[in-house]
Each structure stands twice: as C-alpha cells, then as structure tokens.
CSV table of C-alpha atoms in Angstrom, one decimal:
chain,number,residue,atom,x,y,z
A,1,MET,CA,122.2,-10.4,-24.9
A,2,VAL,CA,123.2,-6.9,-25.6
A,3,SER,CA,119.9,-4.1,-24.4
A,4,VAL,CA,119.2,-1.9,-26.0
A,5,GLU,CA,119.4,1.0,-24.0
A,6,SER,CA,123.4,0.0,-24.1
A,7,VAL,CA,124.9,-0.9,-27.0
A,8,SER,CA,128.9,-1.6,-27.2
A,9,THR,CA,131.4,-0.5,-29.2
A,10,GLY,CA,132.3,-4.0,-31.7
A,11,GLN,CA,135.1,-5.7,-31.6
A,12,PRO,CA,139.5,-4.4,-29.9
A,13,VAL,CA,141.9,-3.7,-31.9
A,14,GLU,CA,144.9,-4.2,-32.0
A,15,ALA,CA,147.7,-2.2,-31.0
A,16,GLY,CA,148.7,0.6,-33.9
A,17,GLU,CA,146.1,-0.2,-35.9
A,18,SER,CA,143.9,2.6,-37.4
A,19,VAL,CA,140.3,2.5,-36.0
A,20,ARG,CA,137.2,4.3,-37.8
A,21,PRO,CA,134.3,4.6,-36.0
A,22,GLY,CA,132.2,3.5,-38.6
A,23,GLN,CA,133.8,0.0,-38.0
A,24,TRP,CA,130.9,-1.0,-34.7
A,25,VAL,CA,129.5,-2.1,-37.7
A,26,ASP,CA,131.7,-5.2,-38.0
A,27,SER,CA,130.9,-7.1,-34.7
A,28,GLY,CA,127.4,-5.0,-33.6
A,29,PRO,CA,124.7,-6.8,-32.6
A,30,GLY,CA,122.2,-7.6,-35.2
A,31,LEU,CA,118.6,-8.1,-34.0
A,32,SER,CA,119.1,-12.1,-32.6
A,33,ASP,CA,121.3,-9.7,-29.5
A,34,LEU,CA,120.1,-7.3,-28.9
A,35,ASP,CA,117.3,-7.8,-25.3
A,36,PHE,CA,113.9,-6.8,-26.1
A,37,THR,CA,112.9,-6.1,-21.9
A,38,PRO,CA,113.5,-2.4,-22.0
A,39,LEU,CA,110.3,-1.7,-24.6
A,40,THR,CA,107.4,-2.7,-25.8
A,41,LEU,CA,106.0,-3.6,-29.6
A,42,GLN,CA,102.2,-2.1,-28.6
A,43,ILE,CA,102.3,0.8,-29.4
A,44,THR,CA,98.8,3.4,-28.7
A,45,THR,CA,97.3,4.9,-31.0
A,46,ASP,CA,96.3,7.5,-29.4
A,47,ARG,CA,99.1,9.3,-29.3
A,48,TYR,CA,99.0,9.8,-33.1
A,49,THR,CA,95.0,11.0,-32.8
A,50,SER,CA,94.7,12.7,-29.6
A,51,ARG,CA,94.8,16.5,-28.9
A,52,GLU,CA,96.1,16.0,-24.9
A,53,TYR,CA,98.6,13.9,-26.0
A,54,ALA,CA,100.5,16.4,-28.8
A,55,GLU,CA,99.8,19.1,-25.6
A,56,ARG,CA,101.8,16.6,-22.8
A,57,GLU,CA,104.0,16.5,-25.8
A,58,ARG,CA,104.8,20.4,-26.3
A,59,VAL,CA,105.5,20.9,-22.9
A,60,SER,CA,107.6,18.2,-21.7
A,61,ILE,CA,109.1,17.8,-25.9
A,62,TRP,CA,109.4,20.2,-27.8
A,63,GLU,CA,109.5,23.1,-25.2
A,64,ARG,CA,112.4,21.6,-23.8
A,65,VAL,CA,114.6,19.8,-26.8
A,66,TRP,CA,116.8,21.2,-29.8
A,67,GLN,CA,115.5,20.2,-33.5
A,68,VAL,CA,116.4,21.7,-36.1
A,69,VAL,CA,115.7,24.4,-37.6
A,70,GLY,CA,117.6,24.0,-41.6
A,71,ARG,CA,121.2,24.6,-43.0
A,72,ALA,CA,123.7,27.0,-42.1
A,73,ASP,CA,124.1,27.4,-45.8
A,74,GLU,CA,121.3,28.6,-45.7
A,75,LEU,CA,122.2,31.7,-43.9
A,76,PRO,CA,125.6,32.4,-46.0
A,77,ASP,CA,125.7,37.2,-45.1
A,78,ALA,CA,125.5,38.7,-42.2
A,79,GLY,CA,122.1,39.9,-41.3
A,80,ASP,CA,120.5,36.3,-43.4
A,81,ARG,CA,117.5,35.4,-41.4
A,82,LYS,CA,115.0,32.1,-41.1
A,83,GLU,CA,111.6,32.3,-39.1
A,84,PHE,CA,111.1,29.1,-37.6
A,85,HIS,CA,107.9,28.1,-35.5
A,86,ILE,CA,106.9,25.5,-32.9
A,87,PHE,CA,103.1,25.5,-32.5
A,88,ASP,CA,102.4,29.6,-32.5
A,89,GLN,CA,105.9,30.0,-30.6
A,90,SER,CA,107.1,31.8,-33.6
A,91,TYR,CA,111.8,32.3,-33.9
A,92,PHE,CA,114.1,34.0,-35.5
A,93,ILE,CA,118.0,32.2,-36.4
A,94,VAL,CA,120.2,35.5,-37.7
A,95,ARG,CA,123.8,35.5,-38.8
A,96,GLY,CA,125.9,38.2,-37.5
A,97,ARG,CA,128.6,40.0,-38.4
A,98,ASP,CA,131.1,38.2,-36.7
A,99,GLY,CA,130.1,35.4,-38.6
A,100,VAL,CA,128.1,33.3,-35.4
A,101,ILE,CA,124.6,32.5,-36.2
A,102,ARG,CA,122.2,33.1,-33.1
A,103,GLY,CA,118.2,32.5,-32.2
A,104,PHE,CA,115.9,35.3,-31.0
A,105,VAL,CA,112.0,35.0,-29.8
A,106,ASN,CA,110.4,37.1,-33.1
A,107,ALA,CA,108.8,39.5,-31.8
A,108,CYS,CA,109.4,43.1,-31.6
A,109,ARG,CA,110.6,44.6,-27.6
A,110,HIS,CA,107.9,47.8,-27.5
A,111,ARG,CA,103.8,46.4,-28.5
A,112,GLY,CA,105.6,42.3,-29.6
A,113,ASN,CA,104.8,42.8,-32.9
A,114,ILE,CA,106.7,39.8,-35.8
A,115,LEU,CA,110.4,40.6,-36.9
A,116,CYS,CA,110.8,38.3,-39.4
A,117,ARG,CA,108.3,36.6,-41.5
A,118,GLY,CA,110.3,33.4,-43.7
A,119,THR,CA,113.2,34.4,-44.6
A,120,GLY,CA,115.6,37.7,-44.6
A,121,GLY,CA,118.0,39.9,-44.7
A,122,GLY,CA,119.8,43.0,-43.7
A,123,ALA,CA,122.3,44.8,-41.4
A,124,ARG,CA,119.4,45.7,-39.0
A,125,ILE,CA,115.9,43.6,-37.4
A,126,ASN,CA,113.6,46.6,-38.4
A,127,CYS,CA,110.0,46.9,-36.8
A,128,PRO,CA,108.1,48.2,-39.6
A,129,TYR,CA,105.3,49.4,-37.2
A,130,HIS,CA,106.5,51.7,-34.9
A,131,LEU,CA,110.2,51.5,-36.6
A,132,TRP,CA,111.7,50.3,-33.3
A,133,SER,CA,115.6,48.2,-34.8
A,134,TYR,CA,117.6,45.9,-33.6
A,135,ASP,CA,121.4,45.3,-35.0
A,136,LEU,CA,122.0,42.1,-35.7
A,137,GLN,CA,123.6,40.4,-32.1
A,138,GLY,CA,119.5,41.6,-30.7
A,139,ASN,CA,120.7,45.0,-29.3
A,140,LEU,CA,117.9,47.7,-29.8
A,141,VAL,CA,119.4,50.7,-31.7
A,142,GLY,CA,116.7,52.5,-32.5
A,143,VAL,CA,113.2,53.9,-31.8
A,144,GLY,CA,112.0,55.3,-34.7
A,145,ARG,CA,112.1,58.9,-33.4
A,146,SER,CA,115.6,60.5,-31.7
A,147,ASP,CA,113.2,62.6,-29.5
A,148,LEU,CA,112.8,59.0,-27.5
A,149,ASP,CA,116.2,57.8,-27.6
A,150,ALA,CA,115.8,59.6,-23.1
A,151,GLU,CA,112.7,57.9,-22.8
A,152,ILE,CA,113.5,53.9,-23.6
A,153,ASP,CA,116.9,52.4,-22.6
A,154,LYS,CA,118.1,50.5,-25.2
A,155,ALA,CA,119.8,48.1,-22.5
A,156,GLU,CA,116.6,46.9,-21.2
A,157,HIS,CA,114.8,46.1,-24.6
A,158,SER,CA,117.6,43.8,-26.5
A,159,LEU,CA,114.9,40.8,-27.7
A,160,LEU,CA,115.0,37.7,-25.8
A,161,GLN,CA,117.7,35.1,-27.4
A,162,VAL,CA,117.3,31.1,-27.8
A,163,SER,CA,119.5,28.9,-27.5
A,164,VAL,CA,121.0,28.1,-30.8
A,165,GLU,CA,123.6,26.4,-32.3
A,166,CYS,CA,125.4,23.9,-35.2
A,167,PHE,CA,126.3,20.6,-35.7
A,168,ALA,CA,127.1,18.6,-39.0
A,169,GLY,CA,126.2,22.0,-40.8
A,170,PHE,CA,122.5,22.3,-39.0
A,171,VAL,CA,121.4,25.5,-37.1
A,172,PHE,CA,119.2,24.0,-33.8
A,173,ILE,CA,117.2,25.6,-31.1
A,174,ASN,CA,116.5,24.8,-28.0
A,175,PRO,CA,113.5,27.4,-26.9
A,176,ASP,CA,114.7,26.1,-22.7
A,177,PRO,CA,116.4,28.5,-21.6
A,178,ASN,CA,118.4,26.7,-18.8
A,179,ALA,CA,118.7,24.2,-22.2
A,180,ALA,CA,122.0,21.8,-22.2
A,181,PRO,CA,124.0,22.4,-24.6
A,182,LEU,CA,123.6,20.7,-28.1
A,183,VAL,CA,126.9,18.2,-27.3
A,184,GLU,CA,125.6,17.0,-24.3
A,185,PHE,CA,122.2,15.9,-25.6
A,186,PHE,CA,123.5,14.5,-28.7
A,187,GLY,CA,126.2,13.1,-26.8
A,188,ASP,CA,130.5,13.1,-27.4
A,189,GLU,CA,130.0,9.0,-29.5
A,190,VAL,CA,126.9,10.4,-32.0
A,191,ALA,CA,129.6,13.2,-32.8
A,192,GLU,CA,132.8,10.3,-33.4
A,193,LEU,CA,130.1,8.3,-35.2
A,194,LEU,CA,129.2,11.8,-38.0
A,195,ALA,CA,132.3,13.1,-37.9
A,196,PRO,CA,134.5,11.7,-40.9
A,197,TYR,CA,130.9,11.9,-43.2
A,198,HIS,CA,132.1,16.3,-43.0
A,199,LEU,CA,128.6,16.7,-43.6
A,200,ASP,CA,129.9,21.3,-42.8
A,201,GLU,CA,131.1,20.5,-46.1
A,202,MET,CA,128.1,19.3,-48.4
A,203,THR,CA,125.6,21.8,-49.8
A,204,THR,CA,123.0,22.0,-49.8
A,205,VAL,CA,120.9,20.1,-52.7
A,206,LEU,CA,117.2,20.5,-52.6
A,207,ASN,CA,115.5,21.6,-49.3
A,208,VAL,CA,111.5,21.2,-49.5
A,209,ARG,CA,108.6,22.2,-46.7
A,210,GLU,CA,105.1,20.9,-47.5
A,211,SER,CA,101.9,20.3,-44.6
A,212,LEU,CA,100.6,16.3,-44.0
A,213,GLU,CA,98.1,14.8,-43.1
A,214,CYS,CA,99.4,13.0,-40.8
A,215,ASN,CA,100.9,13.1,-37.1
A,216,TRP,CA,104.2,13.7,-36.7
A,217,LYS,CA,105.2,9.9,-35.5
A,218,VAL,CA,104.3,8.5,-38.1
A,219,VAL,CA,107.0,10.1,-40.6
A,220,ILE,CA,109.4,9.4,-37.7
A,221,ASP,CA,108.5,6.1,-37.9
A,222,ALA,CA,108.2,5.0,-41.5
A,223,PHE,CA,111.5,6.5,-42.1
A,224,SER,CA,113.3,4.1,-39.1
A,225,GLU,CA,112.5,1.0,-40.7
A,226,GLY,CA,112.7,-1.1,-43.4
A,227,TYR,CA,110.1,-3.7,-42.9
A,228,HIS,CA,107.6,-1.3,-45.7
A,229,ILE,CA,110.3,-1.5,-48.8
A,230,ALA,CA,108.7,-4.6,-49.9
A,231,GLY,CA,105.0,-2.7,-50.3
A,232,ILE,CA,105.5,0.5,-50.9
A,233,HIS,CA,109.6,0.3,-52.9
A,234,PRO,CA,108.6,-2.7,-54.9
A,235,GLU,CA,111.1,-1.5,-57.3
A,236,LEU,CA,113.7,-1.7,-55.0
A,237,LEU,CA,113.7,-4.7,-54.7
A,238,ARG,CA,115.0,-5.7,-58.1
A,239,VAL,CA,118.2,-4.6,-57.6
A,240,ILE,CA,118.3,-4.4,-53.3
A,241,ASN,CA,119.3,-7.2,-50.7
A,242,ILE,CA,116.4,-7.2,-48.7
A,243,ASP,CA,117.7,-9.1,-45.3
A,244,PRO,CA,116.6,-8.6,-41.4
A,245,THR,CA,119.3,-11.3,-40.7
A,246,THR,CA,122.6,-8.8,-41.7
A,247,VAL,CA,121.1,-5.7,-40.0
A,248,ARG,CA,123.3,-3.9,-37.1
A,249,TYR,CA,121.8,-1.4,-34.8
A,250,ARG,CA,123.9,0.9,-32.1
A,251,PHE,CA,121.5,2.3,-29.3
A,252,PHE,CA,122.3,5.7,-27.0
A,253,GLU,CA,120.6,7.1,-24.3
A,254,ASP,CA,118.3,9.0,-26.5
A,255,HIS,CA,119.4,8.4,-30.1
A,256,SER,CA,119.5,5.0,-32.9
A,257,VAL,CA,122.1,4.6,-35.9
A,258,SER,CA,120.6,1.0,-38.1
A,259,VAL,CA,121.9,0.2,-41.1
A,260,ALA,CA,122.0,-2.7,-43.4
A,261,PRO,CA,124.6,-3.7,-46.7
A,262,PHE,CA,123.8,-2.6,-49.7
A,263,GLU,CA,123.9,-4.3,-52.2
A,264,VAL,CA,122.0,-6.0,-55.6
A,265,LYS,CA,119.6,-8.6,-54.6
A,266,ASN,CA,120.7,-12.4,-54.8
A,267,VAL,CA,124.4,-11.7,-55.8
A,268,GLU,CA,125.4,-14.8,-55.2
A,269,ASN,CA,122.2,-16.8,-57.6
A,270,PHE,CA,123.6,-15.4,-61.3
A,271,GLY,CA,127.0,-13.3,-62.2
A,272,PRO,CA,129.1,-10.5,-62.1
A,273,GLU,CA,127.6,-8.5,-64.6
A,274,ASP,CA,123.9,-9.3,-63.2
A,275,GLU,CA,124.9,-7.2,-60.4
A,276,LEU,CA,127.1,-4.7,-62.0
A,277,GLU,CA,123.0,-4.4,-64.3
A,278,GLY,CA,121.5,-4.4,-60.6
A,279,ILE,CA,124.0,-1.1,-59.7
A,280,ARG,CA,123.5,0.8,-62.5
A,281,GLU,CA,119.2,1.0,-61.4
A,282,LEU,CA,120.8,2.5,-58.2
A,283,PRO,CA,120.6,6.4,-59.7
A,284,GLY,CA,116.2,5.9,-59.7
A,285,THR,CA,116.4,5.6,-56.3
A,286,PHE,CA,119.7,6.7,-55.7
A,287,PRO,CA,120.8,9.5,-57.4
A,288,GLY,CA,124.0,10.6,-55.7
A,289,ILE,CA,125.6,7.1,-57.1
A,290,ALA,CA,125.5,8.5,-60.5
A,291,ALA,CA,127.8,10.5,-59.6
A,292,TYR,CA,129.8,6.8,-59.3
A,293,LEU,CA,129.0,5.6,-62.3
A,294,PRO,CA,131.7,6.2,-64.6
A,295,ARG,CA,135.0,5.6,-61.9
A,296,LEU,CA,132.8,1.9,-61.8
A,297,GLU,CA,132.5,0.9,-65.0
A,298,GLU,CA,136.5,1.7,-65.5
A,299,LEU,CA,136.9,-0.2,-62.7
A,300,ALA,CA,134.8,-3.7,-64.5
A,301,ASP,CA,136.1,-2.8,-67.2
A,302,SER,CA,139.2,-4.0,-65.9
A,303,TYR,CA,138.4,-7.2,-65.0
A,304,ARG,CA,136.9,-8.3,-68.4
A,305,ASN,CA,138.9,-10.6,-70.3
A,306,THR,CA,139.5,-10.9,-74.1
A,307,ASP,CA,135.3,-11.9,-74.8
A,308,GLY,CA,134.4,-9.1,-73.1
A,309,VAL,CA,133.4,-11.3,-69.8
A,310,LEU,CA,133.7,-10.1,-66.0
A,311,GLU,CA,135.8,-12.3,-64.4
A,312,TYR,CA,136.6,-11.7,-60.6
A,313,PRO,CA,139.4,-12.9,-58.5
A,314,GLU,CA,138.2,-14.1,-54.8
A,315,GLY,CA,137.2,-10.4,-52.9
A,316,VAL,CA,136.2,-8.3,-55.9
A,317,SER,CA,132.6,-8.5,-56.8
A,318,GLY,CA,129.8,-5.6,-58.4
A,319,ARG,CA,129.7,-4.0,-54.5
A,320,SER,CA,134.1,-3.6,-53.3
A,321,LEU,CA,134.4,-1.1,-56.9
A,322,LEU,CA,131.8,0.3,-55.9
A,323,GLN,CA,133.4,1.5,-52.4
A,324,GLN,CA,136.0,1.9,-54.9
A,325,ALA,CA,134.7,3.7,-57.0
A,326,THR,CA,132.8,6.4,-54.5
A,327,ARG,CA,136.3,6.8,-52.0
A,328,GLU,CA,137.7,7.0,-55.7
A,329,THR,CA,135.5,10.0,-57.2
A,330,LEU,CA,135.0,11.7,-53.8
A,331,THR,CA,139.0,11.4,-52.3
A,332,GLY,CA,139.7,13.7,-56.3
A,333,MET,CA,137.0,15.8,-55.9
A,334,GLY,CA,138.7,17.0,-52.8
A,335,PHE,CA,136.8,15.6,-50.1
A,336,ASP,CA,138.1,13.7,-47.0
A,337,VAL,CA,136.8,9.7,-46.8
A,338,SER,CA,139.9,8.3,-45.0
A,339,GLY,CA,137.9,8.3,-42.0
A,340,LEU,CA,135.0,6.2,-43.3
A,341,THR,CA,135.2,2.4,-44.0
A,342,ASP,CA,134.9,0.9,-47.5
A,343,ALA,CA,131.2,-0.1,-46.3
A,344,GLN,CA,130.5,3.6,-45.3
A,345,MET,CA,131.0,4.2,-49.0
A,346,SER,CA,127.7,2.9,-50.6
A,347,ASP,CA,125.6,1.8,-47.1
A,348,ASN,CA,123.1,4.0,-46.0
A,349,HIS,CA,123.4,4.2,-42.1
A,350,GLY,CA,120.0,5.5,-40.9
A,351,TRP,CA,119.8,7.8,-37.8
A,352,VAL,CA,117.3,9.3,-35.6
A,353,LEU,CA,118.4,11.6,-33.2
A,354,PHE,CA,115.7,12.6,-30.9
A,355,PRO,CA,113.2,13.6,-31.3
A,356,ASN,CA,112.2,13.8,-35.5
A,357,PHE,CA,115.5,14.6,-37.3
A,358,PHE,CA,115.9,11.1,-40.3
A,359,MET,CA,119.2,11.5,-41.0
A,360,THR,CA,120.3,8.2,-44.1
A,361,VAL,CA,123.8,9.6,-44.9
A,362,ARG,CA,126.3,7.3,-47.2
A,363,ALA,CA,130.1,8.5,-47.5
A,364,GLY,CA,129.3,12.2,-49.8
A,365,GLU,CA,125.3,12.7,-49.5
A,366,ALA,CA,123.0,12.7,-47.1
A,367,THR,CA,119.3,13.8,-46.6
A,368,VAL,CA,117.5,14.2,-43.8
A,369,ILE,CA,113.9,14.4,-42.8
A,370,VAL,CA,112.4,16.0,-40.6
A,371,ALA,CA,109.0,16.3,-39.4
A,372,THR,CA,107.5,18.6,-36.5
A,373,PRO,CA,103.8,19.4,-35.5
A,374,HIS,CA,101.7,21.5,-37.1
A,375,PRO,CA,101.4,24.8,-36.3
A,376,ASP,CA,97.5,24.9,-35.7
A,377,GLY,CA,97.7,21.6,-32.9
A,378,ASP,CA,96.2,19.1,-35.2
A,379,PRO,CA,97.7,15.8,-34.2
A,380,ALA,CA,97.1,14.5,-37.3
A,381,ARG,CA,99.4,17.0,-39.5
A,382,CYS,CA,102.7,17.4,-39.5
A,383,VAL,CA,105.2,19.6,-41.3
A,384,TRP,CA,107.8,18.0,-43.3
A,385,GLN,CA,110.8,19.0,-44.3
A,386,ILE,CA,113.4,17.1,-46.9
A,387,ILE,CA,116.5,18.2,-46.7
A,388,SER,CA,119.7,16.9,-49.2
A,389,VAL,CA,123.3,17.6,-49.2
A,390,MET,CA,125.9,15.9,-51.0
A,391,TYR,CA,129.7,16.8,-51.2
A,392,LEU,CA,130.5,19.0,-54.2
A,393,PRO,CA,133.4,21.0,-55.3
A,394,ALA,CA,134.4,24.5,-54.8
A,395,GLU,CA,133.5,26.2,-58.1
A,396,TYR,CA,130.0,24.2,-58.2
A,397,ARG,CA,128.2,24.7,-54.8
A,398,GLU,CA,127.3,28.4,-55.5
A,399,ALA,CA,125.2,27.0,-58.6
A,400,ALA,CA,123.9,23.9,-56.9
A,401,ARG,CA,123.0,25.1,-53.4
A,402,ALA,CA,118.6,25.0,-53.0
A,403,GLN,CA,116.5,27.6,-52.0
A,404,GLN,CA,113.8,25.7,-49.5
A,405,ILE,CA,110.5,25.4,-51.1
A,406,GLU,CA,107.2,26.0,-49.4
A,407,VAL,CA,105.0,23.4,-51.2
A,408,GLU,CA,101.4,25.4,-51.0
A,409,GLU,CA,99.4,23.0,-53.1
A,410,PRO,CA,98.9,19.6,-51.6
A,411,GLY,CA,100.1,17.3,-54.6
A,412,SER,CA,102.3,19.8,-56.4
A,413,PHE,CA,105.9,19.0,-56.0
A,414,LYS,CA,107.3,15.4,-57.1
A,415,TYR,CA,109.9,14.0,-54.5
A,416,PHE,CA,112.2,10.9,-56.5
A,417,LEU,CA,110.4,7.8,-57.0
A,418,ALA,CA,111.3,6.3,-53.3
A,419,LEU,CA,110.3,9.9,-51.4
A,420,GLN,CA,107.6,10.4,-53.1
A,421,GLN,CA,105.5,7.0,-52.2
A,422,ASP,CA,106.7,7.1,-48.8
A,423,TYR,CA,105.3,10.7,-49.2
A,424,GLU,CA,101.4,8.7,-50.7
A,425,GLN,CA,101.6,6.4,-47.9
A,426,MET,CA,101.8,8.2,-44.7
A,427,PRO,CA,98.5,10.0,-44.9
A,428,ARG,CA,97.1,6.3,-45.2
A,429,GLN,CA,98.4,5.5,-42.2
A,430,GLN,CA,96.8,8.0,-40.5
A,431,ILE,CA,93.9,7.4,-42.2
A,432,GLY,CA,93.3,4.1,-40.1
A,433,LEU,CA,95.8,5.1,-37.1
A,434,ARG,CA,92.0,7.3,-36.1
A,435,ASN,CA,89.9,3.8,-35.8
A,436,LYS,CA,89.2,4.5,-32.1
A,437,SER,CA,88.5,0.4,-32.2
A,438,LEU,CA,92.1,0.2,-33.0
A,439,GLU,CA,94.1,0.6,-29.7
A,440,TYR,CA,97.5,-0.1,-30.6
A,441,MET,CA,100.3,-1.1,-33.4
A,442,SER,CA,102.1,-3.6,-33.3
A,443,LEU,CA,106.0,-3.9,-34.6
A,444,ILE,CA,107.9,-7.0,-35.0
A,445,ARG,CA,111.0,-7.4,-34.3
A,446,GLU,CA,113.1,-5.9,-37.0
A,447,GLU,CA,110.9,-2.4,-36.7
A,448,VAL,CA,113.0,-1.9,-33.3
A,449,PRO,CA,114.0,1.7,-34.3
A,450,ILE,CA,110.3,2.2,-33.0
A,451,ALA,CA,110.3,1.1,-30.1
A,452,LYS,CA,113.4,2.4,-29.1
A,453,PHE,CA,112.3,5.7,-30.5
A,454,HIS,CA,108.5,5.4,-28.7
A,455,SER,CA,110.9,4.2,-26.1
A,456,VAL,CA,113.0,8.6,-25.2
A,457,LEU,CA,109.5,9.1,-25.6
A,458,ASP,CA,107.8,8.2,-23.3
A,459,ARG,CA,110.2,8.2,-20.9
A,460,TYR,CA,110.2,12.6,-21.3
A,461,LEU,CA,106.4,12.1,-21.3
A,462,ALA,CA,107.1,11.5,-17.9
A,463,GLY,CA,109.7,14.0,-16.7
A,464,LYS,CA,112.9,12.1,-16.9
A,465,GLY,CA,114.5,13.1,-20.1
C-alpha cells in the first residue's frame, strides 16, 4: 500500500528515453493502492460553522501561508495595482517600473489611510488624505508640503512591504514576514509537474469574484471529488465515463493532484460514430474543446470508408484523435506542448494547492477556483473567484483578456453550466451543515483528496504546518 503522504513518481524509465512529468499517471496509485491509515473519513462539521474555528484558521493559516491574489497579466503596465483582503487585513500589489510585482500593507505611513481601492494605476501611490506619495517601490517621495521635507525622515516612512512572488502566471502573497520562499512551499515536484503546461503564457479569459453563502472549505471540498457528478451534473453522464477505479492520485506534503481518463461514456459498448458525437457535446461543459473540433473532424473523416462509415484501425479511437487534434492545433498556434503526454491533451488534472487554490488543467487551458473567508469573518460565508486561462496567439490576447468582475447582486452572473450547478449547490450544503445534531460528515474512499486536504488543515492548526 502507498501512503497518501508519499506517493512514488511511477515506473522506471529506460536509459535514453525521454521523460515527460505527466507520465506518473501511467503507473500512479489508484484507490486500491492507497493506505488510508493516516486519514480520517469523518470530518467534523464545526469547522464549517464555528467562529472559534475560523479564528484558529486565521491565526494558523491565513496569516502564515501563501495565497493567490490573481494573475500577473492583470497588472500589465508599471503602476498597475490591485487590492487584496484577508479578513480585515488589507494589502495591495503593484507592478514597478522594473517589471517586478511587489506587495504592501494598504495603509499610508502617516495616519494609516487606505491607499488602494479595487484596482488602479499611476506613476505614484498617492494618499488623498494629506497628499503623502510613494514611488512604485514603496519609498516615500512626497509629504504634501515642501516645508515639511526636513521634518520627516522619508527613509523611515516607506510603505510596509509584504512577501509577493509569481508562479505559473499567478501572483501569490504571504502576510508572514518570516515566510519561506514560495517554491519551498510548493516543492520541486509540484513545480516540475506544472511546468510543461506553460501556464504563465496563457491569457486570462474569465475572472469573476462573488460572495457565497457557504464556508470556504465547502468550495474546496466540492471541487476535490467527482462523486457528485451524477447528482449535480447529470448531463455529463451522457458523455463522460465515471469510473473511480481509473482515477490516479499523487499526494505531496501539503498539496495533491488527481486525474481520471477523459473519455466518452461506455465507449466499449457502441461504435465510433457514437463516440464522436459524444465528443462533439463536450464543449457544452468544457468550452475550450471547441477549438480542437475542426481538426478532430478532419482526422475522423480520414478514417471513413467509401460509404462514409468510420472504421478505426487498432490503436485509434475518438479519444486518441481528440488528443492528436489538440496537440496539432496548439502546436500550430505556436504553443509548446512537447513536455505534455498525449493523455494530458485530453485529461483534466485536478490540483489542490493548500489552502484554497483548486485548478483543473489540461493542455492549453485551466480553470482555477479560489475560495477565501469572507472579510466579515462569518464562517458561513466566503468569497469565491473563478479564473479561466487559455493559450491564445499573440494577436488575440489583448482582445480576449478579461478584466476582473465583482458580482454585487447574487445570481446575476451566469457561469458556464457545470460551474453554475456547483454555485447553486454549495449554499445548500452549508444550510445542512448548520444543524447542530450533525456532528460530522462521512466521506467515501474516492473522496480521498478531501480527507488529505483536511489532514493538512489539522496539521497547520496544530502548529505543525
């Protein structure tokens, strides 16, 4: 049995053979290979409803760990800035003239007035209260009146800096002044597995933030498992094969990734034409696949006989043709997919980067769900953010780049189908979790990523993170 705390990278590779990081899936452990001994499948409900528990999280997690602020492409120019809240603490990030993104406590060093609201820009960071001003590196450069220049030591009144680093095109912040570097928090293996996707070269095409009536962990739990598909996403049952025995898992100290083959349901029970029709339906839930369908149709047509009937030789299927179409289309667009396996052309890898970053990623695109505690501290509320990125040729990037949308009226923004269904479901779960008689949730084994996530949470709360 393989412990969920340490999963091997997979089968050995012959000398001279090219290795792609995604090959770990070929021999990665499934449910029957995992040792569940370190985990509990009973998750107490107080962690979703208790203010005392939320306060413990604030001290042990949110004031100590790296957390995502957004995408680097939200700040394309020098002076571009963005506000970030965690509970009642306010920070902002800003791109300097040197191209570096830095983070600061969002308070003027004079009387504490807030400096950044939402997003903005400009050559200086100005406080509107008494007109103190700072350069893009946070240095105090003006105090409102020239006669005060000699009175105030500008060198002693720079903005208070907070740790900020970029990874895979995302900007992360850590309020802890003693934080270890971001690469240490993620670990070399995580960085190696994500590098071939070239996420930093992708463009943000959707960026939405909205308050939700549920605890932030309800969101992370929901996107960590596929068991709910039959109940919440029934339309997917027509086109996707749900088989827990095919899922493969990889667990790291704080993070995890799982993947299931992305293929049409019951493909072994019907013909190539039915499979192709199933693939044609996938863009309704996975919009990015639409870009690969024209090439897929061309490839499929090359296997039609004189009567127009699809006849695949051994080793060819609709799944393999989708993978070929994806690789060829992306390569033709100038995107390097050489480091990705054929399976990564079609299969979505579901990442949970502790504490609150979920990402489903495949060649050329990714969707990230971030959930943070609500600024008012209510454990039954959170803020979720949806960030979708995809690779686009340079000439289309500016037109397609999405600005962040702040949804003020609940329900007014319509997400694509699967996200909309989850959006409507999660508050319903929170209502049930409020019942005092329900002391714990009972997980099933295929929800092991949830159990892993909560084991990491418990470790941080115990001061061992």
